[in-house]
mmCIF file with all atom_site columns, C-alpha atoms in Angstrom:
data_model
loop_
_atom_site.group_PDB
_atom_site.id
_atom_site.type_symbol
_atom_site.label_atom_id
_atom_site.label_alt_id
_atom_site.label_comp_id
_atom_site.label_asym_id
_atom_site.label_entity_id
_atom_site.label_seq_id
_atom_site.pdbx_PDB_ins_code
_atom_site.Cartn_x
_atom_site.Cartn_y
_atom_site.Cartn_z
_atom_site.occupancy
_atom_site.B_iso_or_equiv
_atom_site.pdbx_formal_charge
_atom_site.auth_seq_id
_atom_site.auth_comp_id
_atom_site.auth_asym_id
_atom_site.auth_atom_id
_atom_site.pdbx_PDB_model_num
ATOM 1   C CA . MET A 1 1   ? 47.554  105.995 170.656 1.00 0.00 ? 9   MET A CA 1
ATOM 2   C CA . THR A 1 2   ? 48.433  102.572 171.971 1.00 0.00 ? 10  THR A CA 1
ATOM 3   C CA . MET A 1 3   ? 50.152  99.892  170.012 1.00 0.00 ? 11  MET A CA 1
ATOM 4   C CA . ASN A 1 4   ? 48.898  96.363  170.399 1.00 0.00 ? 12  ASN A CA 1
ATOM 5   C CA . PHE A 1 5   ? 50.573  93.221  169.157 1.00 0.00 ? 13  PHE A CA 1
ATOM 6   C CA . ILE A 1 6   ? 48.392  91.422  166.626 1.00 0.00 ? 14  ILE A CA 1
ATOM 7   C CA . SER A 1 7   ? 49.327  87.993  165.270 1.00 0.00 ? 15  SER A CA 1
ATOM 8   C CA . THR A 1 8   ? 48.997  87.917  161.521 1.00 0.00 ? 16  THR A CA 1
ATOM 9   C CA . SER A 1 9   ? 51.239  84.935  160.854 1.00 0.00 ? 17  SER A CA 1
ATOM 10  C CA . VAL A 1 10  ? 52.926  82.058  162.666 1.00 0.00 ? 18  VAL A CA 1
ATOM 11  C CA . LEU A 1 11  ? 56.382  80.580  162.062 1.00 0.00 ? 19  LEU A CA 1
ATOM 12  C CA . SER A 1 12  ? 56.534  76.819  161.876 1.00 0.00 ? 20  SER A CA 1
ATOM 13  C CA . SER A 1 13  ? 59.180  74.174  161.357 1.00 0.00 ? 21  SER A CA 1
ATOM 14  C CA . ASN A 1 14  ? 59.307  70.680  159.933 1.00 0.00 ? 22  ASN A CA 1
ATOM 15  C CA . ASP A 1 15  ? 62.433  69.554  161.729 1.00 0.00 ? 23  ASP A CA 1
ATOM 16  C CA . GLY A 1 16  ? 61.872  71.378  165.046 1.00 0.00 ? 24  GLY A CA 1
ATOM 17  C CA . ILE A 1 17  ? 65.121  73.346  164.797 1.00 0.00 ? 25  ILE A CA 1
ATOM 18  C CA . SER A 1 18  ? 64.770  75.987  162.121 1.00 0.00 ? 26  SER A CA 1
ATOM 19  C CA . PHE A 1 19  ? 61.529  77.925  161.900 1.00 0.00 ? 27  PHE A CA 1
ATOM 20  C CA . ASP A 1 20  ? 61.672  78.889  158.264 1.00 0.00 ? 28  ASP A CA 1
ATOM 21  C CA . GLN A 1 21  ? 58.051  78.444  157.187 1.00 0.00 ? 29  GLN A CA 1
ATOM 22  C CA . GLU A 1 22  ? 55.534  81.259  157.724 1.00 0.00 ? 30  GLU A CA 1
ATOM 23  C CA . LYS A 1 23  ? 51.803  80.567  157.788 1.00 0.00 ? 31  LYS A CA 1
ATOM 24  C CA . ASP A 1 24  ? 49.372  83.469  157.496 1.00 0.00 ? 32  ASP A CA 1
ATOM 25  C CA . LEU A 1 25  ? 46.525  83.603  160.021 1.00 0.00 ? 33  LEU A CA 1
ATOM 26  C CA . ASP A 1 26  ? 43.095  84.455  158.750 1.00 0.00 ? 34  ASP A CA 1
ATOM 27  C CA . ASN A 1 27  ? 41.265  86.002  161.722 1.00 0.00 ? 35  ASN A CA 1
ATOM 28  C CA . GLU A 1 28  ? 39.119  89.062  162.363 1.00 0.00 ? 36  GLU A CA 1
ATOM 29  C CA . GLU A 1 29  ? 41.740  90.813  164.444 1.00 0.00 ? 37  GLU A CA 1
ATOM 30  C CA . ALA A 1 30  ? 44.305  90.595  161.660 1.00 0.00 ? 38  ALA A CA 1
ATOM 31  C CA . LYS A 1 31  ? 41.798  91.869  159.105 1.00 0.00 ? 39  LYS A CA 1
ATOM 32  C CA . ARG A 1 32  ? 40.953  94.869  161.276 1.00 0.00 ? 40  ARG A CA 1
ATOM 33  C CA . ALA A 1 33  ? 44.659  95.624  161.777 1.00 0.00 ? 41  ALA A CA 1
ATOM 34  C CA . ALA A 1 34  ? 45.300  95.461  158.022 1.00 0.00 ? 42  ALA A CA 1
ATOM 35  C CA . LYS A 1 35  ? 42.354  97.748  157.344 1.00 0.00 ? 43  LYS A CA 1
ATOM 36  C CA . ALA A 1 36  ? 43.560  100.238 159.996 1.00 0.00 ? 44  ALA A CA 1
ATOM 37  C CA . ASN A 1 37  ? 47.079  100.257 158.529 1.00 0.00 ? 45  ASN A CA 1
ATOM 38  C CA . ALA A 1 38  ? 45.806  100.863 155.003 1.00 0.00 ? 46  ALA A CA 1
ATOM 39  C CA . ALA A 1 39  ? 46.020  104.408 153.750 1.00 0.00 ? 47  ALA A CA 1
ATOM 40  C CA . PRO A 1 40  ? 42.991  106.389 154.890 1.00 0.00 ? 48  PRO A CA 1
ATOM 41  C CA . ALA A 1 41  ? 40.551  107.295 152.156 1.00 0.00 ? 49  ALA A CA 1
ATOM 42  C CA . LYS A 1 42  ? 39.660  110.588 153.861 1.00 0.00 ? 50  LYS A CA 1
ATOM 43  C CA . PRO A 1 43  ? 41.863  113.319 155.218 1.00 0.00 ? 51  PRO A CA 1
ATOM 44  C CA . LEU A 1 44  ? 42.403  113.448 158.974 1.00 0.00 ? 52  LEU A CA 1
ATOM 45  C CA . TYR A 1 45  ? 40.253  116.568 159.327 1.00 0.00 ? 53  TYR A CA 1
ATOM 46  C CA . GLU A 1 46  ? 37.214  114.783 157.857 1.00 0.00 ? 54  GLU A CA 1
ATOM 47  C CA . GLN A 1 47  ? 37.802  111.680 160.000 1.00 0.00 ? 55  GLN A CA 1
ATOM 48  C CA . LEU A 1 48  ? 37.961  113.828 163.129 1.00 0.00 ? 56  LEU A CA 1
ATOM 49  C CA . ALA A 1 49  ? 34.858  115.759 162.074 1.00 0.00 ? 57  ALA A CA 1
ATOM 50  C CA . GLU A 1 50  ? 32.957  112.482 161.591 1.00 0.00 ? 58  GLU A CA 1
ATOM 51  C CA . ARG A 1 51  ? 34.003  111.214 165.031 1.00 0.00 ? 59  ARG A CA 1
ATOM 52  C CA . GLU A 1 52  ? 32.990  114.544 166.568 1.00 0.00 ? 60  GLU A CA 1
ATOM 53  C CA . ALA A 1 53  ? 29.582  114.334 164.842 1.00 0.00 ? 61  ALA A CA 1
ATOM 54  C CA . GLN A 1 54  ? 29.078  110.753 166.081 1.00 0.00 ? 62  GLN A CA 1
ATOM 55  C CA . LYS A 1 55  ? 29.948  111.741 169.649 1.00 0.00 ? 63  LYS A CA 1
ATOM 56  C CA . LYS A 1 56  ? 27.591  114.736 169.470 1.00 0.00 ? 64  LYS A CA 1
ATOM 57  C CA . GLU A 1 57  ? 24.761  112.546 168.147 1.00 0.00 ? 65  GLU A CA 1
ATOM 58  C CA . GLU A 1 58  ? 25.311  110.047 170.962 1.00 0.00 ? 66  GLU A CA 1
ATOM 59  C CA . TYR A 1 59  ? 25.380  112.863 173.544 1.00 0.00 ? 67  TYR A CA 1
ATOM 60  C CA . ASP A 1 60  ? 22.174  114.378 172.135 1.00 0.00 ? 68  ASP A CA 1
ATOM 61  C CA . ARG A 1 61  ? 20.443  110.991 172.056 1.00 0.00 ? 69  ARG A CA 1
ATOM 62  C CA . ILE A 1 62  ? 21.309  110.309 175.712 1.00 0.00 ? 70  ILE A CA 1
ATOM 63  C CA . GLY A 1 63  ? 20.312  113.865 176.663 1.00 0.00 ? 71  GLY A CA 1
ATOM 64  C CA . LYS A 1 64  ? 16.930  113.458 174.991 1.00 0.00 ? 72  LYS A CA 1
ATOM 65  C CA . MET A 1 65  ? 16.322  110.201 176.833 1.00 0.00 ? 73  MET A CA 1
ATOM 66  C CA . MET A 1 66  ? 17.255  111.779 180.170 1.00 0.00 ? 74  MET A CA 1
ATOM 67  C CA . ASN A 1 67  ? 15.136  114.915 179.626 1.00 0.00 ? 75  ASN A CA 1
ATOM 68  C CA . ALA A 1 68  ? 12.216  113.183 177.958 1.00 0.00 ? 76  ALA A CA 1
ATOM 69  C CA . PRO A 1 69  ? 8.883   113.199 179.788 1.00 0.00 ? 77  PRO A CA 1
ATOM 70  C CA . PRO A 1 70  ? 8.094   109.952 181.569 1.00 0.00 ? 78  PRO A CA 1
ATOM 71  C CA . ARG A 1 71  ? 6.348   107.406 179.465 1.00 0.00 ? 79  ARG A CA 1
ATOM 72  C CA . ALA A 1 72  ? 2.810   106.322 180.300 1.00 0.00 ? 80  ALA A CA 1
ATOM 73  C CA . LEU A 1 73  ? 2.269   103.198 182.340 1.00 0.00 ? 81  LEU A CA 1
ATOM 74  C CA . ASP A 1 74  ? 1.268   100.163 180.345 1.00 0.00 ? 82  ASP A CA 1
ATOM 75  C CA . GLU A 1 75  ? -1.211  97.527  181.512 1.00 0.00 ? 83  GLU A CA 1
ATOM 76  C CA . GLU A 1 76  ? 1.466   95.293  183.049 1.00 0.00 ? 84  GLU A CA 1
ATOM 77  C CA . ASP A 1 77  ? 2.857   98.192  185.101 1.00 0.00 ? 85  ASP A CA 1
ATOM 78  C CA . VAL A 1 78  ? -0.616  99.114  186.337 1.00 0.00 ? 86  VAL A CA 1
ATOM 79  C CA . GLU A 1 79  ? -1.327  95.512  187.379 1.00 0.00 ? 87  GLU A CA 1
ATOM 80  C CA . HIS A 1 80  ? 1.969   95.320  189.244 1.00 0.00 ? 88  HIS A CA 1
ATOM 81  C CA . LEU A 1 81  ? 1.361   98.595  191.094 1.00 0.00 ? 89  LEU A CA 1
ATOM 82  C CA . GLU A 1 82  ? -2.199  97.559  191.988 1.00 0.00 ? 90  GLU A CA 1
ATOM 83  C CA . GLY A 1 83  ? -0.877  94.251  193.350 1.00 0.00 ? 91  GLY A CA 1
ATOM 84  C CA . VAL A 1 84  ? 1.722   96.062  195.460 1.00 0.00 ? 92  VAL A CA 1
ATOM 85  C CA . GLU A 1 85  ? -0.942  98.441  196.786 1.00 0.00 ? 93  GLU A CA 1
ATOM 86  C CA . SER A 1 86  ? -3.367  95.602  197.610 1.00 0.00 ? 94  SER A CA 1
ATOM 87  C CA . ARG A 1 87  ? -0.627  93.716  199.499 1.00 0.00 ? 95  ARG A CA 1
ATOM 88  C CA . ARG A 1 88  ? 0.190   96.890  201.424 1.00 0.00 ? 96  ARG A CA 1
ATOM 89  C CA . ARG A 1 89  ? -3.486  97.432  202.313 1.00 0.00 ? 97  ARG A CA 1
ATOM 90  C CA . ALA A 1 90  ? -3.891  93.795  203.395 1.00 0.00 ? 98  ALA A CA 1
ATOM 91  C CA . ALA A 1 91  ? -0.825  94.048  205.624 1.00 0.00 ? 99  ALA A CA 1
ATOM 92  C CA . GLU A 1 92  ? -2.161  97.287  207.143 1.00 0.00 ? 100 GLU A CA 1
ATOM 93  C CA . GLU A 1 93  ? -5.572  95.711  207.821 1.00 0.00 ? 101 GLU A CA 1
ATOM 94  C CA . ARG A 1 94  ? -3.906  92.648  209.367 1.00 0.00 ? 102 ARG A CA 1
ATOM 95  C CA . ARG A 1 95  ? -1.781  94.902  211.586 1.00 0.00 ? 103 ARG A CA 1
ATOM 96  C CA . LYS A 1 96  ? -4.854  96.897  212.685 1.00 0.00 ? 104 LYS A CA 1
ATOM 97  C CA . ALA A 1 97  ? -6.762  93.680  213.457 1.00 0.00 ? 105 ALA A CA 1
ATOM 98  C CA . GLU A 1 98  ? -3.867  92.338  215.543 1.00 0.00 ? 106 GLU A CA 1
ATOM 99  C CA . GLU A 1 99  ? -3.577  95.664  217.338 1.00 0.00 ? 107 GLU A CA 1
ATOM 100 C CA . GLY A 1 100 ? -7.336  95.694  218.058 1.00 0.00 ? 108 GLY A CA 1
ATOM 101 C CA . ALA A 1 101 ? -7.173  92.144  219.424 1.00 0.00 ? 109 ALA A CA 1
ATOM 102 C CA . ALA A 1 102 ? -4.230  93.082  221.642 1.00 0.00 ? 110 ALA A CA 1
ATOM 103 C CA . VAL A 1 103 ? -6.052  96.176  222.943 1.00 0.00 ? 111 VAL A CA 1
ATOM 104 C CA . SER A 1 104 ? -9.181  94.086  223.656 1.00 0.00 ? 112 SER A CA 1
ATOM 105 C CA . ALA A 1 105 ? -7.152  91.450  225.484 1.00 0.00 ? 113 ALA A CA 1
ATOM 106 C CA . PHE A 1 106 ? -5.409  94.149  227.532 1.00 0.00 ? 114 PHE A CA 1
ATOM 107 C CA . ALA A 1 107 ? -8.731  95.816  228.432 1.00 0.00 ? 115 ALA A CA 1
ATOM 108 C CA . ALA A 1 108 ? -10.222 92.461  229.449 1.00 0.00 ? 116 ALA A CA 1
ATOM 109 C CA . ALA A 1 109 ? -7.198  91.663  231.606 1.00 0.00 ? 117 ALA A CA 1
ATOM 110 C CA . GLN A 1 110 ? -7.405  95.108  233.186 1.00 0.00 ? 118 GLN A CA 1
ATOM 111 C CA . ARG A 1 111 ? -11.142 94.665  233.983 1.00 0.00 ? 119 ARG A CA 1
ATOM 112 C CA . LYS A 1 112 ? -10.447 91.232  235.431 1.00 0.00 ? 120 LYS A CA 1
ATOM 113 C CA . ALA A 1 113 ? -7.688  92.662  237.620 1.00 0.00 ? 121 ALA A CA 1
ATOM 114 C CA . GLN A 1 114 ? -9.991  95.462  238.820 1.00 0.00 ? 122 GLN A CA 1
ATOM 115 C CA . VAL A 1 115 ? -12.777 92.999  239.651 1.00 0.00 ? 123 VAL A CA 1
ATOM 116 C CA . LYS A 1 116 ? -10.321 90.778  241.502 1.00 0.00 ? 124 LYS A CA 1
ATOM 117 C CA . GLN A 1 117 ? -8.955  93.750  243.418 1.00 0.00 ? 125 GLN A CA 1
ATOM 118 C CA . LYS A 1 118 ? -12.479 94.854  244.410 1.00 0.00 ? 126 LYS A CA 1
ATOM 119 C CA . THR A 1 119 ? -13.411 91.358  245.559 1.00 0.00 ? 127 THR A CA 1
ATOM 120 C CA . ASP A 1 120 ? -10.147 91.057  247.485 1.00 0.00 ? 128 ASP A CA 1
ATOM 121 C CA . LEU A 1 121 ? -10.807 94.408  249.169 1.00 0.00 ? 129 LEU A CA 1
ATOM 122 C CA . SER A 1 122 ? -14.376 93.447  250.071 1.00 0.00 ? 130 SER A CA 1
ATOM 123 C CA . LEU A 1 123 ? -13.195 90.104  251.442 1.00 0.00 ? 131 LEU A CA 1
ATOM 124 C CA . ASP A 1 124 ? -10.494 91.869  253.429 1.00 0.00 ? 132 ASP A CA 1
ATOM 125 C CA . ALA A 1 125 ? -13.080 94.318  254.779 1.00 0.00 ? 133 ALA A CA 1
ATOM 126 C CA . GLU A 1 126 ? -15.369 91.436  255.778 1.00 0.00 ? 134 GLU A CA 1
ATOM 127 C CA . LEU A 1 127 ? -12.482 89.647  257.463 1.00 0.00 ? 135 LEU A CA 1
ATOM 128 C CA . ASP A 1 128 ? -11.484 92.826  259.258 1.00 0.00 ? 136 ASP A CA 1
ATOM 129 C CA . ALA A 1 129 ? -15.065 93.367  260.381 1.00 0.00 ? 137 ALA A CA 1
ATOM 130 C CA . ALA A 1 130 ? -15.303 89.783  261.579 1.00 0.00 ? 138 ALA A CA 1
ATOM 131 C CA . THR A 1 131 ? -12.056 89.993  263.538 1.00 0.00 ? 139 THR A CA 1
ATOM 132 C CA . VAL A 1 132 ? -12.603 93.530  264.780 1.00 0.00 ? 140 VAL A CA 1
ATOM 133 C CA . ALA A 1 133 ? -16.115 92.855  266.146 1.00 0.00 ? 141 ALA A CA 1
ATOM 134 C CA . PRO A 1 134 ? -15.064 90.174  268.652 1.00 0.00 ? 142 PRO A CA 1
ATOM 135 C CA . ALA A 1 135 ? -11.987 92.184  269.593 1.00 0.00 ? 143 ALA A CA 1
ATOM 136 C CA . ALA A 1 136 ? -14.113 95.290  270.099 1.00 0.00 ? 144 ALA A CA 1
ATOM 137 C CA . ALA A 1 137 ? -16.591 93.329  272.190 1.00 0.00 ? 145 ALA A CA 1
ATOM 138 C CA . ALA A 1 138 ? -13.759 91.956  274.260 1.00 0.00 ? 146 ALA A CA 1
ATOM 139 C CA . ALA A 1 139 ? -12.317 95.426  274.677 1.00 0.00 ? 147 ALA A CA 1
ATOM 140 C CA . ALA A 1 140 ? -15.696 96.822  275.697 1.00 0.00 ? 148 ALA A CA 1
ATOM 141 C CA . ALA A 1 141 ? -16.241 94.135  278.326 1.00 0.00 ? 149 ALA A CA 1
ATOM 142 C CA . PRO A 1 142 ? -14.674 94.911  281.669 1.00 0.00 ? 150 PRO A CA 1
ATOM 143 C CA . ALA A 1 143 ? -11.458 93.079  282.047 1.00 0.00 ? 151 ALA A CA 1
ATOM 144 C CA . PRO A 1 144 ? -10.947 91.133  285.259 1.00 0.00 ? 152 PRO A CA 1
ATOM 145 C CA . LYS A 1 145 ? -8.889  93.127  287.684 1.00 0.00 ? 153 LYS A CA 1
ATOM 146 C CA . ALA A 1 146 ? -5.441  91.942  288.140 1.00 0.00 ? 154 ALA A CA 1
ATOM 147 C CA . LYS A 1 147 ? -4.302  91.338  291.639 1.00 0.00 ? 155 LYS A CA 1
ATOM 148 C CA . LYS A 1 148 ? -1.447  93.300  292.805 1.00 0.00 ? 156 LYS A CA 1
ATOM 149 C CA . LYS A 1 149 ? 1.359   91.221  294.043 1.00 0.00 ? 157 LYS A CA 1
ATOM 150 C CA . MET A 1 150 ? 3.072   92.336  297.085 1.00 0.00 ? 158 MET A CA 1
ATOM 151 C CA . PRO A 1 151 ? 6.729   92.107  297.216 1.00 0.00 ? 159 PRO A CA 1
ATOM 152 C CA . VAL A 1 152 ? 7.967   89.455  299.481 1.00 0.00 ? 160 VAL A CA 1
ATOM 153 C CA . ALA A 1 153 ? 10.530  90.602  301.800 1.00 0.00 ? 161 ALA A CA 1
#
């Protein structure tokens, strides 16, 4: 048991030197201390039994609350949960729409790149054919004979 200092009275002085006058304080803390110091009306065994009963009641009350079945949702709870679910669904739909747009844009870019590659290949083939045909014709034509140079001695 701890002992706490409780002010029940204050000493005061008229001349500032001798504190010979005592004034009683009238506060809740002092009243509780006086009541606690008064002789107990019940024996210690009964006081302890009462405290034990109070603690057991508190323990049982908390235990019942912890082990009680969950209470039903009221209208406000249902509205809140429906709002949360609708926001989640809207976010999911928005994400799917953005994903679909990104996939469409990627597919379009891929088709464009394929078309460009095909046109580049066909242009390259046409250029090759145009440059190869004159070169082939020149190769097929007899080349003028080169004169042999005789070494000068």
